[in-house]
Coordinates of C-alpha atoms in Angstrom, one line a residue:
M17 CA 86.3 158.6 41.8
T18 CA 85.9 161.3 39.1
T19 CA 87.6 161.1 35.8
T20 CA 87.6 163.8 33.1
S21 CA 87.9 163.8 29.3
P22 CA 91.5 163.7 28.0
L23 CA 90.5 166.7 25.9
T24 CA 91.2 169.8 27.9
A25 CA 89.1 172.9 27.7
A26 CA 91.7 174.8 25.8
A27 CA 92.1 172.0 23.3
A28 CA 88.4 171.7 22.8
H29 CA 88.2 175.4 22.2
S30 CA 91.0 175.4 19.7
A31 CA 89.4 172.5 17.9
G32 CA 86.2 174.5 17.5
A33 CA 84.3 171.8 19.4
S34 CA 84.8 169.4 16.5
I35 CA 82.9 166.1 16.6
R36 CA 86.2 164.5 17.8
A37 CA 85.8 166.4 21.1
Y38 CA 82.4 165.0 21.7
F39 CA 83.6 161.4 21.3
S40 CA 86.5 161.9 23.7
L41 CA 84.3 161.6 26.7
T42 CA 85.0 158.5 28.8
E43 CA 82.2 156.0 29.5
H44 CA 81.7 153.8 32.6
R45 CA 79.2 150.9 32.5
A46 CA 78.2 147.5 33.9
P47 CA 79.2 147.6 37.6
A48 CA 79.6 144.2 39.4
I49 CA 80.3 143.6 43.1
S50 CA 81.8 140.5 44.7
G51 CA 79.6 138.5 47.0
D52 CA 81.4 139.7 50.1
G53 CA 81.3 143.4 48.9
S54 CA 85.1 143.7 48.9
R55 CA 85.5 144.3 45.2
M56 CA 83.7 146.5 42.7
V57 CA 84.5 146.4 39.1
W58 CA 83.0 147.9 35.9
L59 CA 83.7 148.4 32.2
S60 CA 85.3 151.6 31.0
N61 CA 86.5 152.7 27.5
A62 CA 89.2 155.0 29.1
S63 CA 91.9 153.0 27.4
G64 CA 90.2 153.1 24.0
F65 CA 87.7 150.3 24.3
A66 CA 85.9 148.5 27.1
Q67 CA 88.2 147.0 29.7
V68 CA 87.7 146.0 33.3
W69 CA 88.5 148.7 35.9
E70 CA 88.4 148.3 39.7
A71 CA 87.8 150.7 42.6
D72 CA 91.1 151.0 44.5
G73 CA 89.4 151.7 47.9
Q74 CA 90.8 155.2 48.1
G75 CA 88.3 157.0 45.8
G76 CA 90.2 156.2 42.6
A77 CA 90.3 153.4 40.1
V78 CA 92.8 151.1 38.4
Q79 CA 92.7 149.4 35.0
L80 CA 92.5 145.6 35.7
T81 CA 92.6 144.1 32.2
R82 CA 94.6 144.9 29.1
M83 CA 93.2 142.5 26.6
D84 CA 93.5 142.8 22.8
E85 CA 89.7 142.9 22.4
P86 CA 86.8 144.7 24.2
V87 CA 85.3 143.0 27.2
G88 CA 81.6 142.1 26.9
K89 CA 80.0 140.5 29.9
L90 CA 81.4 140.7 33.4
S91 CA 80.4 138.7 36.5
F92 CA 81.9 137.4 39.8
V93 CA 82.2 133.8 40.6
P94 CA 79.9 133.1 43.6
G95 CA 81.7 132.8 46.9
S96 CA 84.9 134.1 45.2
R97 CA 86.7 137.3 44.2
D98 CA 87.4 135.8 40.8
L99 CA 85.8 137.3 37.7
I100 CA 84.2 135.7 34.6
L101 CA 84.4 137.8 31.4
T102 CA 83.8 137.4 27.7
T103 CA 85.4 138.8 24.5
D104 CA 85.0 138.2 20.8
R105 CA 87.3 139.0 17.9
G106 CA 86.7 142.3 16.0
G107 CA 83.0 142.3 17.0
N108 CA 82.2 139.0 15.3
E109 CA 80.0 138.0 18.4
R110 CA 81.7 134.6 18.6
H111 CA 82.4 135.2 22.3
Q112 CA 84.9 133.3 24.4
I113 CA 84.7 132.9 28.2
W114 CA 87.6 133.8 30.5
R115 CA 88.4 133.6 34.2
L116 CA 90.4 136.3 35.9
R117 CA 91.6 135.0 39.3
D118 CA 91.9 137.4 42.2
G119 CA 95.3 139.0 42.1
D120 CA 96.1 138.1 38.5
T121 CA 96.2 140.5 35.6
V122 CA 96.0 138.0 32.8
P123 CA 92.8 136.0 32.4
E124 CA 92.8 132.3 31.6
P125 CA 90.6 131.0 28.8
L126 CA 87.7 128.7 29.7
T127 CA 86.7 128.2 26.1
E128 CA 89.2 128.2 23.1
A129 CA 87.1 127.8 20.0
P130 CA 87.2 131.2 18.1
R131 CA 84.7 130.1 15.5
V132 CA 82.1 129.1 18.0
V133 CA 79.5 131.3 19.7
H134 CA 79.6 130.9 23.5
G135 CA 76.8 132.5 25.6
F136 CA 77.9 132.8 29.2
G137 CA 75.1 131.7 31.4
A138 CA 75.4 131.0 35.2
I139 CA 77.6 129.6 37.9
S140 CA 76.3 127.4 40.8
A141 CA 76.0 129.0 44.3
D142 CA 79.1 127.2 45.5
G143 CA 81.1 128.3 42.4
G144 CA 81.8 124.7 41.4
L145 CA 79.9 124.5 38.1
M146 CA 79.5 126.8 35.2
A147 CA 76.8 126.4 32.6
Y148 CA 76.7 128.1 29.2
A149 CA 75.4 127.8 25.7
A150 CA 77.4 127.1 22.5
N151 CA 76.8 126.3 18.9
D152 CA 79.8 124.0 18.4
R153 CA 77.7 121.0 17.3
D154 CA 75.4 122.9 15.0
P155 CA 76.0 126.5 14.0
S156 CA 72.3 127.2 14.0
T157 CA 71.6 125.8 17.5
M158 CA 72.8 126.7 21.0
D159 CA 73.4 123.6 23.1
V160 CA 73.9 123.7 26.8
L161 CA 77.2 122.7 28.3
V162 CA 78.5 122.5 31.9
R163 CA 82.1 122.9 33.1
D164 CA 83.5 121.6 36.3
M165 CA 85.4 124.7 37.5
A166 CA 88.0 122.6 39.5
S167 CA 88.9 120.0 36.9
G168 CA 88.0 121.9 33.7
A169 CA 85.9 118.9 32.4
V170 CA 83.2 120.0 30.0
R171 CA 80.1 118.0 29.2
R172 CA 77.2 118.6 26.9
V173 CA 74.0 118.2 28.8
W174 CA 71.3 119.3 26.4
Q175 CA 71.0 119.5 22.6
G176 CA 69.2 122.8 22.1
Q177 CA 66.1 123.9 20.3
G178 CA 67.3 126.9 18.2
F179 CA 68.4 129.9 20.1
G180 CA 68.8 129.3 23.9
E181 CA 70.6 130.6 26.9
V182 CA 71.2 129.5 30.5
L183 CA 69.6 131.7 33.1
A184 CA 70.5 130.0 36.4
V185 CA 71.7 126.9 38.2
F186 CA 69.0 125.6 40.6
R187 CA 69.8 125.5 44.3
D188 CA 70.0 121.8 44.2
G189 CA 73.0 122.0 41.9
A190 CA 71.5 119.2 39.8
S191 CA 69.4 121.2 37.2
L192 CA 69.6 124.3 35.1
L193 CA 67.0 127.0 34.1
V194 CA 67.2 127.5 30.4
K195 CA 65.3 129.9 28.1
T196 CA 64.6 129.2 24.4
S197 CA 63.3 131.8 22.0
E198 CA 61.2 131.3 18.9
A199 CA 61.1 135.1 18.7
S200 CA 61.9 137.9 21.1
S201 CA 58.3 137.9 22.3
R202 CA 57.8 134.1 22.2
Q203 CA 60.0 132.4 24.8
T204 CA 59.9 129.2 26.9
L205 CA 61.5 128.3 30.2
W206 CA 62.9 124.8 30.8
R207 CA 64.3 122.9 33.8
V208 CA 67.2 120.8 32.4
Q209 CA 68.6 117.9 34.5
I210 CA 72.4 117.9 34.4
A211 CA 72.6 114.2 34.8
D212 CA 70.6 113.1 31.8
G213 CA 69.5 116.2 30.0
T214 CA 65.8 115.6 30.7
A215 CA 63.9 118.9 30.1
T216 CA 60.6 119.9 31.7
E217 CA 58.8 123.1 30.8
V218 CA 58.7 125.6 33.6
F219 CA 55.6 127.9 34.1
P220 CA 53.8 126.6 31.0
G221 CA 50.9 128.6 29.8
E222 CA 48.9 129.8 26.8
G223 CA 49.9 132.7 24.6
P224 CA 53.3 134.2 23.7
T225 CA 55.5 135.3 26.6
Q226 CA 58.7 137.3 26.9
Y227 CA 60.9 136.7 29.9
R228 CA 63.1 139.6 30.8
T229 CA 64.6 138.7 34.2
I230 CA 64.4 135.6 36.3
K231 CA 65.5 135.1 39.9
L232 CA 65.4 131.7 41.7
L233 CA 64.8 132.2 45.4
K234 CA 66.7 130.5 48.2
D235 CA 63.8 128.2 49.1
G236 CA 64.4 126.3 45.9
V237 CA 60.7 126.2 45.0
T238 CA 59.9 129.8 44.0
M239 CA 61.1 132.2 41.3
L240 CA 60.5 135.8 40.6
A241 CA 59.8 136.3 36.9
L242 CA 59.6 139.6 35.0
C243 CA 57.4 138.7 32.0
D244 CA 54.4 139.7 30.0
R245 CA 52.5 136.4 30.3
G246 CA 48.8 137.3 29.6
R247 CA 49.6 141.0 29.7
E248 CA 50.2 143.9 27.4
R249 CA 53.3 144.9 29.5
A250 CA 55.7 143.0 31.6
A251 CA 55.0 142.5 35.3
L252 CA 57.0 141.1 38.2
M253 CA 55.4 137.8 39.2
R254 CA 56.1 135.3 42.0
V255 CA 55.8 131.8 40.7
S256 CA 55.6 128.5 42.5
L257 CA 57.8 125.9 40.7
E258 CA 55.8 123.1 42.3
S259 CA 52.2 124.2 41.4
G260 CA 52.8 126.8 38.7
A261 CA 50.6 129.3 40.6
A262 CA 51.6 132.9 39.9
E263 CA 51.0 136.1 41.7
V264 CA 51.6 139.6 40.3
L265 CA 53.8 141.6 42.7
A266 CA 54.2 144.8 40.5
G267 CA 53.1 145.9 37.1
Y268 CA 52.0 149.1 35.3
E269 CA 49.4 149.9 32.7
A270 CA 51.4 152.8 31.1
A271 CA 55.0 151.9 31.9
D272 CA 57.4 149.0 31.3
I273 CA 59.6 147.3 33.9
D274 CA 62.8 146.7 32.0
G275 CA 64.6 144.6 34.8
F276 CA 64.9 144.2 38.5
A277 CA 67.4 143.3 41.2
L278 CA 66.8 141.4 44.4
S279 CA 68.3 142.2 47.8
G280 CA 70.4 139.6 49.6
D281 CA 67.6 139.0 52.1
E282 CA 65.1 138.7 49.3
A283 CA 62.9 141.3 51.0
T284 CA 63.3 144.1 48.5
A285 CA 63.2 144.3 44.7
A286 CA 64.6 147.3 42.9
L287 CA 62.6 147.7 39.7
L288 CA 64.0 149.5 36.6
V289 CA 60.8 151.3 35.4
N290 CA 60.6 152.7 31.9
R291 CA 58.2 155.6 31.5
D292 CA 58.1 156.9 27.9
G293 CA 61.8 156.1 27.4
L294 CA 63.0 157.5 30.7
H295 CA 64.2 155.2 33.5
G296 CA 63.6 155.4 37.2
I297 CA 64.2 153.0 40.1
T298 CA 61.2 151.9 42.2
L299 CA 61.7 149.8 45.4
L300 CA 59.2 147.0 46.0
D301 CA 58.7 145.8 49.6
I302 CA 57.8 142.2 48.7
A303 CA 56.1 141.3 51.9
Q304 CA 54.0 144.6 52.1
G305 CA 53.6 145.1 48.4
T306 CA 54.4 148.8 48.7
L307 CA 56.2 150.8 46.0
T308 CA 58.6 153.6 46.6
D309 CA 60.2 155.7 43.8
L310 CA 63.8 156.8 44.2
P311 CA 65.1 160.1 42.7
A312 CA 67.1 159.5 39.5
P313 CA 70.5 161.2 39.2
H314 CA 69.2 163.0 36.0
P315 CA 66.8 162.3 33.2
G316 CA 68.0 159.4 31.2
V317 CA 68.6 155.7 31.0
L318 CA 69.9 153.5 33.8
S319 CA 71.3 150.0 34.0
V320 CA 69.6 147.4 36.2
P321 CA 70.9 148.2 39.7
V322 CA 73.0 146.0 41.9
F323 CA 72.5 145.7 45.7
H324 CA 75.8 146.2 47.5
P325 CA 76.2 143.2 49.8
A326 CA 77.8 145.2 52.6
S327 CA 76.0 148.6 52.5
G328 CA 72.7 147.5 51.0
A329 CA 72.9 150.6 48.7
L330 CA 72.2 150.4 45.0
V331 CA 75.0 150.7 42.4
F332 CA 74.2 151.3 38.7
S333 CA 75.3 153.2 35.6
A334 CA 73.3 156.1 34.3
E335 CA 73.5 158.2 31.2
G336 CA 71.3 160.9 29.6
A337 CA 71.1 163.2 26.7
C338 CA 73.5 165.5 28.5
D339 CA 75.5 163.0 30.5
A340 CA 77.9 160.3 29.3
P341 CA 77.6 156.9 31.0
A342 CA 78.8 157.1 34.6
L343 CA 78.6 155.0 37.8
W344 CA 76.3 156.0 40.7
T345 CA 75.3 154.8 44.1
Q346 CA 72.1 155.4 46.0
A347 CA 70.9 154.6 49.5
L348 CA 67.5 153.1 49.9
D349 CA 66.3 155.9 52.1
G350 CA 65.6 158.1 49.1
S351 CA 68.6 160.4 49.5
P352 CA 70.2 161.8 46.3
A353 CA 72.5 159.5 44.3
T354 CA 76.2 160.0 44.5
A355 CA 78.6 159.8 41.5
L356 CA 81.3 157.1 41.8
A357 CA 82.9 157.4 38.4
K358 CA 81.8 160.2 36.2
T359 CA 82.9 162.0 33.1
R360 CA 82.7 165.8 33.1
P361 CA 82.8 167.3 29.7
E362 CA 85.1 170.3 29.3
G363 CA 85.2 173.0 26.7
L364 CA 82.1 171.9 24.9
P365 CA 78.8 173.8 24.3
A366 CA 76.0 173.2 26.8
F367 CA 74.3 169.9 26.0
R368 CA 70.6 169.9 25.2
E369 CA 67.8 167.7 26.6
P370 CA 65.0 166.5 24.3
S371 CA 61.2 167.0 24.7
L372 CA 58.7 164.2 24.0
I373 CA 56.0 164.8 21.5
N374 CA 53.4 162.7 19.6
Y375 CA 52.5 163.1 16.0
T376 CA 49.7 161.5 13.9
S377 CA 50.6 158.8 11.4
F378 CA 48.9 157.8 8.2
D379 CA 46.2 155.7 10.0
G380 CA 45.6 158.0 12.9
Q381 CA 48.0 156.2 15.3
Q382 CA 49.9 158.5 17.6
V383 CA 53.7 158.0 17.3
P384 CA 56.0 159.1 20.2
C385 CA 59.0 161.1 19.2
F386 CA 61.9 162.7 21.0
L387 CA 62.6 166.2 19.7
Y388 CA 66.0 167.9 20.3
D389 CA 66.1 171.6 19.5
P390 CA 69.3 173.6 19.2
E391 CA 69.9 176.5 21.6
G392 CA 68.1 179.7 20.9
P393 CA 65.5 180.7 18.3
A394 CA 65.4 179.1 14.8
P395 CA 67.3 181.1 12.2
E396 CA 65.5 182.9 9.3
G397 CA 64.4 180.1 7.0
G398 CA 64.3 177.6 9.8
W399 CA 66.5 174.8 11.2
P400 CA 67.6 171.9 9.1
V401 CA 66.5 168.6 10.7
M402 CA 68.0 165.2 11.0
V403 CA 65.5 162.4 11.6
I404 CA 67.3 159.5 13.4
V405 CA 65.7 156.0 13.4
H406 CA 66.7 153.4 16.0
G407 CA 67.6 149.8 15.1
G408 CA 66.1 146.6 16.2
P409 CA 63.3 147.1 15.3
E410 CA 62.6 145.6 18.7
L411 CA 64.3 148.5 20.5
Q412 CA 63.3 151.9 21.7
W413 CA 64.9 155.3 21.2
Q414 CA 65.8 156.5 24.7
P415 CA 67.7 159.7 25.6
T416 CA 71.0 158.1 26.0
F417 CA 74.2 160.1 25.5
R418 CA 74.7 160.5 21.8
A419 CA 77.8 162.5 21.0
D420 CA 76.7 162.8 17.3
V421 CA 73.4 164.3 18.4
Q422 CA 74.9 166.9 20.6
W423 CA 77.3 167.9 17.9
M424 CA 74.4 168.3 15.4
L425 CA 72.6 170.5 18.0
A426 CA 75.7 172.7 18.4
K427 CA 75.7 173.1 14.6
G428 CA 72.1 174.3 14.6
I429 CA 70.5 171.1 13.4
R430 CA 67.2 170.0 15.0
V431 CA 67.1 166.2 15.7
A432 CA 63.9 164.1 15.7
A433 CA 64.0 160.5 17.0
P434 CA 60.7 158.6 16.6
N435 CA 59.6 155.3 18.2
V436 CA 57.7 154.1 15.1
R437 CA 55.5 151.0 15.4
G438 CA 57.6 147.9 16.1
S439 CA 59.4 149.7 18.9
T440 CA 59.4 148.3 22.4
G441 CA 58.5 150.3 25.5
Y442 CA 54.8 150.8 24.6
G443 CA 53.3 147.4 25.0
R444 CA 53.0 144.2 23.0
Q445 CA 50.5 145.5 20.5
W446 CA 52.7 148.4 19.4
H447 CA 55.7 146.1 19.4
E448 CA 54.1 143.7 17.0
M449 CA 52.4 146.2 14.7
D450 CA 55.2 146.0 12.1
D451 CA 55.6 142.2 12.0
L452 CA 55.7 140.2 8.8
G453 CA 53.3 141.7 6.2
N454 CA 53.0 145.0 8.0
R455 CA 56.7 145.9 7.5
M456 CA 56.1 149.1 5.5
D457 CA 53.7 150.6 8.0
S458 CA 56.7 151.6 10.1
V459 CA 58.2 153.3 7.0
K460 CA 54.9 155.2 6.6
D461 CA 55.3 156.4 10.3
L462 CA 58.7 157.7 9.3
L463 CA 57.3 159.6 6.3
A464 CA 54.5 161.0 8.4
L465 CA 57.1 162.5 10.8
R466 CA 59.0 164.0 7.8
D467 CA 55.7 165.7 6.6
W468 CA 54.9 166.9 10.2
L469 CA 58.4 168.4 10.5
A470 CA 58.2 170.1 7.1
A471 CA 55.0 171.8 8.2
Q472 CA 56.5 173.4 11.2
P473 CA 57.4 177.1 10.8
E474 CA 60.7 176.8 12.5
V475 CA 61.9 174.1 10.1
D476 CA 63.5 174.5 6.7
A477 CA 61.4 171.9 4.8
E478 CA 64.1 171.7 2.0
R479 CA 66.7 170.5 4.5
I480 CA 65.5 167.3 6.2
G481 CA 67.8 164.3 6.4
V482 CA 67.4 160.8 7.6
F483 CA 70.0 158.6 9.6
G484 CA 69.8 155.1 10.9
R485 CA 71.8 152.1 12.0
S486 CA 71.1 148.4 11.4
Y487 CA 67.4 148.0 11.0
G488 CA 67.3 151.8 11.1
G489 CA 69.6 151.7 8.1
F490 CA 66.9 149.7 6.3
M491 CA 64.4 152.4 7.3
V492 CA 66.7 155.0 5.7
L493 CA 66.9 153.2 2.4
A494 CA 63.2 152.4 2.4
A495 CA 62.2 156.0 3.2
M496 CA 64.5 157.3 0.4
V497 CA 63.1 154.8 -2.0
E498 CA 59.4 155.5 -1.1
A499 CA 59.8 159.3 -1.1
P500 CA 62.9 160.2 -3.1
E501 CA 62.2 164.0 -3.1
A502 CA 61.4 164.2 0.6
W503 CA 65.0 164.0 1.8
R504 CA 68.0 166.3 1.5
M505 CA 70.4 163.5 2.4
G506 CA 70.6 160.1 4.1
V507 CA 73.1 158.2 6.3
N508 CA 72.9 154.4 6.5
F509 CA 75.2 152.6 9.0
Y510 CA 75.2 148.8 8.4
G511 CA 71.6 148.6 7.3
I512 CA 69.6 145.9 5.5
A513 CA 69.1 146.3 1.8
N514 CA 67.8 142.9 0.8
F515 CA 65.9 140.8 3.4
S516 CA 66.4 137.6 1.4
T517 CA 70.2 137.9 1.2
M518 CA 70.5 139.1 4.8
M519 CA 68.6 136.1 6.0
Q520 CA 71.0 133.8 4.0
T521 CA 74.1 135.4 5.3
T522 CA 73.3 136.5 8.9
G523 CA 74.8 134.4 11.8
P524 CA 72.9 131.1 11.6
W525 CA 72.4 131.1 15.4
R526 CA 70.1 134.1 15.0
R527 CA 68.4 133.3 11.7
D528 CA 65.2 131.8 13.1
L529 CA 64.7 134.8 15.4
R530 CA 64.9 137.2 12.4
A531 CA 62.5 135.0 10.4
A532 CA 60.0 135.4 13.2
E533 CA 60.2 139.2 12.9
Y534 CA 60.7 139.7 9.1
G535 CA 59.1 136.6 7.7
D536 CA 60.3 133.2 6.4
P537 CA 62.4 133.8 3.3
E538 CA 60.7 130.9 1.5
E539 CA 57.1 131.4 2.6
M540 CA 57.3 135.2 2.3
A541 CA 59.7 135.5 -0.6
E542 CA 57.5 137.8 -2.7
A543 CA 56.7 140.1 0.2
L544 CA 60.4 140.3 1.3
E545 CA 61.3 141.3 -2.3
V546 CA 58.7 144.1 -2.1
F547 CA 60.0 145.3 1.2
S548 CA 63.7 145.2 0.2
P549 CA 65.0 148.6 -1.0
I550 CA 67.6 147.1 -3.2
H551 CA 65.0 146.2 -5.8
R552 CA 64.1 149.9 -6.3
I553 CA 67.5 151.4 -5.4
E554 CA 67.4 153.6 -8.6
R555 CA 64.8 155.8 -6.9
I556 CA 67.3 157.1 -4.4
A557 CA 68.1 160.7 -5.5
A558 CA 69.7 162.4 -2.5
P559 CA 73.3 162.1 -1.3
L560 CA 73.9 159.0 0.8
L561 CA 76.7 158.1 3.2
L562 CA 77.2 154.3 3.8
V563 CA 79.3 152.9 6.7
H564 CA 79.8 149.2 7.4
A565 CA 82.3 147.0 9.3
F566 CA 83.9 143.8 7.8
E567 CA 83.1 141.5 10.8
D568 CA 79.4 142.3 11.2
P569 CA 77.7 139.0 11.9
R570 CA 74.1 140.4 12.1
V571 CA 73.9 142.4 8.9
P572 CA 76.9 141.2 6.8
I573 CA 78.8 143.8 4.8
G574 CA 77.4 142.5 1.5
E575 CA 74.2 144.4 2.1
T576 CA 76.0 147.7 1.9
E577 CA 78.3 146.5 -0.9
M578 CA 75.2 146.0 -3.1
V579 CA 73.9 149.5 -2.4
H580 CA 77.2 151.1 -3.1
S581 CA 77.7 149.2 -6.3
C582 CA 74.2 150.0 -7.6
L583 CA 74.4 153.7 -6.7
T584 CA 77.9 154.1 -8.1
G585 CA 76.8 152.5 -11.4
L586 CA 73.8 154.9 -11.4
Q587 CA 76.3 157.9 -10.9
R588 CA 74.6 158.9 -7.7
D589 CA 76.2 161.0 -4.9
V590 CA 77.2 158.1 -2.6
E591 CA 80.1 157.8 -0.1
Y592 CA 81.2 154.6 1.5
L593 CA 83.4 154.0 4.5
R594 CA 84.5 150.4 5.3
I595 CA 85.8 149.7 8.8
A596 CA 88.2 146.8 9.7
H597 CA 88.1 144.8 12.9
E598 CA 84.6 145.8 14.0
G599 CA 81.2 144.1 13.9
H600 CA 77.7 145.4 14.3
G601 CA 78.8 148.8 15.6
F602 CA 82.1 150.4 16.6
A603 CA 83.6 149.4 19.9
R604 CA 87.0 151.1 19.6
T605 CA 87.3 154.9 20.1
E606 CA 89.7 155.3 17.2
N607 CA 87.1 153.7 14.8
R608 CA 84.3 155.7 16.3
L609 CA 86.3 158.9 15.7
T610 CA 87.0 157.9 12.1
V611 CA 83.4 157.1 11.4
H612 CA 81.9 160.2 13.0
E613 CA 84.5 162.6 11.5
R614 CA 83.4 161.3 8.1
L615 CA 79.8 161.7 9.2
A616 CA 80.4 165.3 10.3
D617 CA 82.0 166.1 7.0
F618 CA 79.1 164.6 5.1
I619 CA 76.5 166.4 7.1
T620 CA 78.3 169.7 6.7
R621 CA 78.4 169.2 2.9
T622 CA 74.9 168.0 2.3
L623 CA 72.6 169.3 5.1

């Protein structure tokens, strides 16, 4: 089941390997398999944005949906060949839930409130009840609702507590497992009775806890929880729902477990292990406690695998610095993985893998950083460098497939991508080191990287740029304000300029989560003003490219409008590209091409 880029080798050659060629590679993600193993579907952007595709049983694939908007989540109804999927409008994250019945090509809406956020949760084992979260009653709060899948009747069973999501329906069919979040690292589990909404805390304990994946076992009284309760890093725990007793089944001191899958017989767990940003799959024999590493298809980032109900093999998506997202299957005997749906780039220069380094920051902390070097020796005078900062900040730069990075490398630009303090993947302490009043310490990490790069003999110290998206866009603005002369140019995609206005205008259902990270806008008003680059925007001296989409619910477009207005008034070198019908990112290939062609032109002119 191999697909190729629509760009032929000849066309790529005639285009001079333009950035458009790099973004023409098809991506395959998010595989799902029906309970009887008879259907496998996934998301592919082969049609221009994410739609559902299905294996045709003959080594090929067919496009299953042709919706007006990209498909988000994808799941099978238990005991059925029907699909549940979600879409929003233009990236506004107000998702609606749909059911695509087996044999149909047009899904039926299960929710029809386009101004409301719907978070698809879980369906009972018999397929008769669907539970989900919605903020229809109060825009800032996610309540829990249940839908009778036969009659269509919907009932609100729990008035939420801020941001919440449904994780599972208990085996008794009478209660739900719900997670609420005060912050990404402070979460609580609840057992909510469907009949009367009574909620009881599950696995209560002291100290903040983040729950990554939960599986309820068939015995009805045990769950497997991937969480960091009482630990620096998450571990897989077996928890008694009756006594609350917990046993650690697997955990690492120097690696994260990002997720896990459970085999149908509940004997084996497939752990997605993150070691310094690179993923591998490790099998856990739950009875014996033994761990067995499986070979990865290539260095990179994997999705949480799915156990195939019929063959028992694992199915997952994988991508790497040199590999666009593709589907793979792997037997449990450790034999090499096999590609199911894979993109093969044609007519492009050889892609480049990064190396992992550590550099010393202002306070002696060692900061991990992925370093991508162009092919061959540095030219006389040294390489120009682009420093790319990830968003979040509760994320991690991992060597995923980045078409823009590979284009820069082909143009002879070194790329450095740090995981400054505040990043995930290195334990709770590193994750929380930029919280609240420590916000600018992560910016100091970024400036320390710039100074380290400038000192390298193979680098042109006069040509170092900085590029970030979302929170990374804030980091770009902050770095250019803190050290105006350090940067040759900057690129800010939908970044935060003013924490106070962002907190006022961001989607109300996520406002409290952001306050826990950045600070309460009333209690920390003075500090947020100091942190916000807009108040010293006149210090930006280097050329700056701004890109933002109109429907962004996380960092509304007003943040970039302020920056553009101020810099234009100051007669600075600033370019601004506004994108219609997109949200916090660019889901449609045509928009990604528009944005990145502008990026390529700007980099060529300024770096």
